[in-house]
Amino acid sequence: MTWLRRHALLTGAMLALGGFLGLADGSIQHSWLGVDQATRGAVGLTHLPELDTPMRTLTLLGSRAGLISLIALAIVSLWGYRRRWALALPVIMAGTGGLQLVAKWAVNRPRPNLADWGYPSGHVLSLVVFFGLVAYLLRASRASRGWRVLGGGACAGMVVVVAFSRLYLDVHWLTDVIGGFALGLAYLLVTIWLVEALRRRRVNALAVPPADDSLPAREAPIPA
């Protein structure tokens, strides 16, 4: 991992975390209420009976059952050739669960439907991490550039669609969704930084030549 890439990942993570904290403070102070209410009204104009069922179905991807299914599918897909990732993915995703619980408890902001713990959106946070890792693995794979671009676009599209479903179903404010994206991005970038740092360390360790353990040759006796 180059110096520039390493610092770009950490800088991006810090900026995303700063955005999350700024939105959290604004949410507690009700600074964004006007924007949230305006967005809620605009999204309400898109309500159609034909969209209700698709939106309820799509939003399940970010639910506990949906995430477990996605993780299980990813483990099966990765087990044959990237076993370390197959084992690490459930641990990484468990971290998103703990992260969102702490964040929701700390902010404790009501949702538009007056339910508790709206900020940040756990669905968006989790899917940003999951599909972000999928896009990262695709980028590092041997697939053609076209397939990598297509896969990355599909991952981004799934996050956007689920994020919109949370607004459509009136279970989150816009700032909840953006906060989930920001915190998920920060966690994702730190995870990628750690993965690449560990990989670099392993490569450097393998590149070090082994120590010469051979015994020194016996010196010839010095004549008297």
CSV table of N, CA and C in Angstrom, one decimal, residues 20 23 118-126 128-129 174-186:
chain,number,residue,atom,x,y,z
A,20,PHE,N,-20.5,12.5,9.8
A,20,PHE,CA,-21.5,11.9,10.7
A,20,PHE,C,-21.7,12.6,12.0
A,23,LEU,N,-23.6,15.9,11.4
A,23,LEU,CA,-25.1,15.6,11.2
A,23,LEU,C,-25.7,15.2,12.5
A,118,GLY,N,-33.7,6.6,15.4
A,118,GLY,CA,-33.7,6.8,14.0
A,118,GLY,C,-32.4,7.1,13.4
A,119,TYR,N,-31.5,7.8,14.1
A,119,TYR,CA,-30.2,8.2,13.6
A,119,TYR,C,-29.1,7.4,14.1
A,120,PRO,N,-28.2,6.8,13.3
A,120,PRO,CA,-28.3,6.8,11.8
A,120,PRO,C,-29.1,5.6,11.3
A,121,SER,N,-29.3,5.5,10.0
A,121,SER,CA,-30.0,4.4,9.5
A,121,SER,C,-29.1,3.2,9.5
A,122,GLY,N,-29.5,2.1,10.2
A,122,GLY,CA,-28.8,0.9,10.3
A,122,GLY,C,-28.8,0.1,9.0
A,123,HIS,N,-29.9,0.2,8.3
A,123,HIS,CA,-29.9,-0.5,7.0
A,123,HIS,C,-28.9,0.1,6.0
A,124,VAL,N,-28.8,1.4,6.0
A,124,VAL,CA,-27.8,2.0,5.0
A,124,VAL,C,-26.4,1.8,5.5
A,125,LEU,N,-26.2,1.9,6.8
A,125,LEU,CA,-24.8,1.7,7.3
A,125,LEU,C,-24.3,0.3,7.0
A,126,SER,N,-25.1,-0.7,7.3
A,126,SER,CA,-24.7,-2.1,7.0
A,126,SER,C,-24.5,-2.4,5.6
A,128,VAL,N,-23.8,-0.2,3.1
A,128,VAL,CA,-22.6,0.5,2.6
A,128,VAL,C,-21.3,-0.3,2.9
A,129,VAL,N,-21.2,-0.9,4.1
A,129,VAL,CA,-20.1,-1.7,4.4
A,129,VAL,C,-20.1,-3.0,3.6
A,174,LEU,N,-34.1,12.1,6.0
A,174,LEU,CA,-32.9,12.2,5.1
A,174,LEU,C,-31.6,12.2,5.8
A,175,THR,N,-31.5,13.0,6.9
A,175,THR,CA,-30.3,13.0,7.7
A,175,THR,C,-29.9,11.7,8.3
A,176,ASP,N,-30.9,10.9,8.7
A,176,ASP,CA,-30.7,9.5,9.2
A,176,ASP,C,-30.0,8.7,8.1
A,177,VAL,N,-30.5,8.8,6.9
A,177,VAL,CA,-29.9,8.0,5.8
A,177,VAL,C,-28.5,8.5,5.5
A,178,ILE,N,-28.3,9.8,5.4
A,178,ILE,CA,-26.9,10.3,5.1
A,178,ILE,C,-26.0,10.0,6.2
A,179,GLY,N,-26.5,10.1,7.5
A,179,GLY,CA,-25.6,9.7,8.6
A,179,GLY,C,-25.2,8.2,8.6
A,180,GLY,N,-26.1,7.3,8.2
A,180,GLY,CA,-25.8,5.9,8.0
A,180,GLY,C,-24.8,5.7,7.0
A,181,PHE,N,-24.9,6.5,5.9
A,181,PHE,CA,-23.9,6.4,4.8
A,181,PHE,C,-22.5,6.8,5.3
A,182,ALA,N,-22.5,8.0,6.0
A,182,ALA,CA,-21.2,8.5,6.4
A,182,ALA,C,-20.5,7.6,7.4
A,183,LEU,N,-21.2,7.1,8.4
A,183,LEU,CA,-20.6,6.2,9.4
A,183,LEU,C,-20.2,4.9,8.8
A,184,GLY,N,-21.0,4.4,7.9
A,184,GLY,CA,-20.7,3.1,7.2
A,184,GLY,C,-19.4,3.3,6.3
A,185,LEU,N,-19.3,4.5,5.6
A,185,LEU,CA,-18.2,4.7,4.8
A,185,LEU,C,-16.9,4.9,5.7
A,186,ALA,N,-17.0,5.5,6.8
A,186,ALA,CA,-15.8,5.6,7.7
A,186,ALA,C,-15.4,4.3,8.1
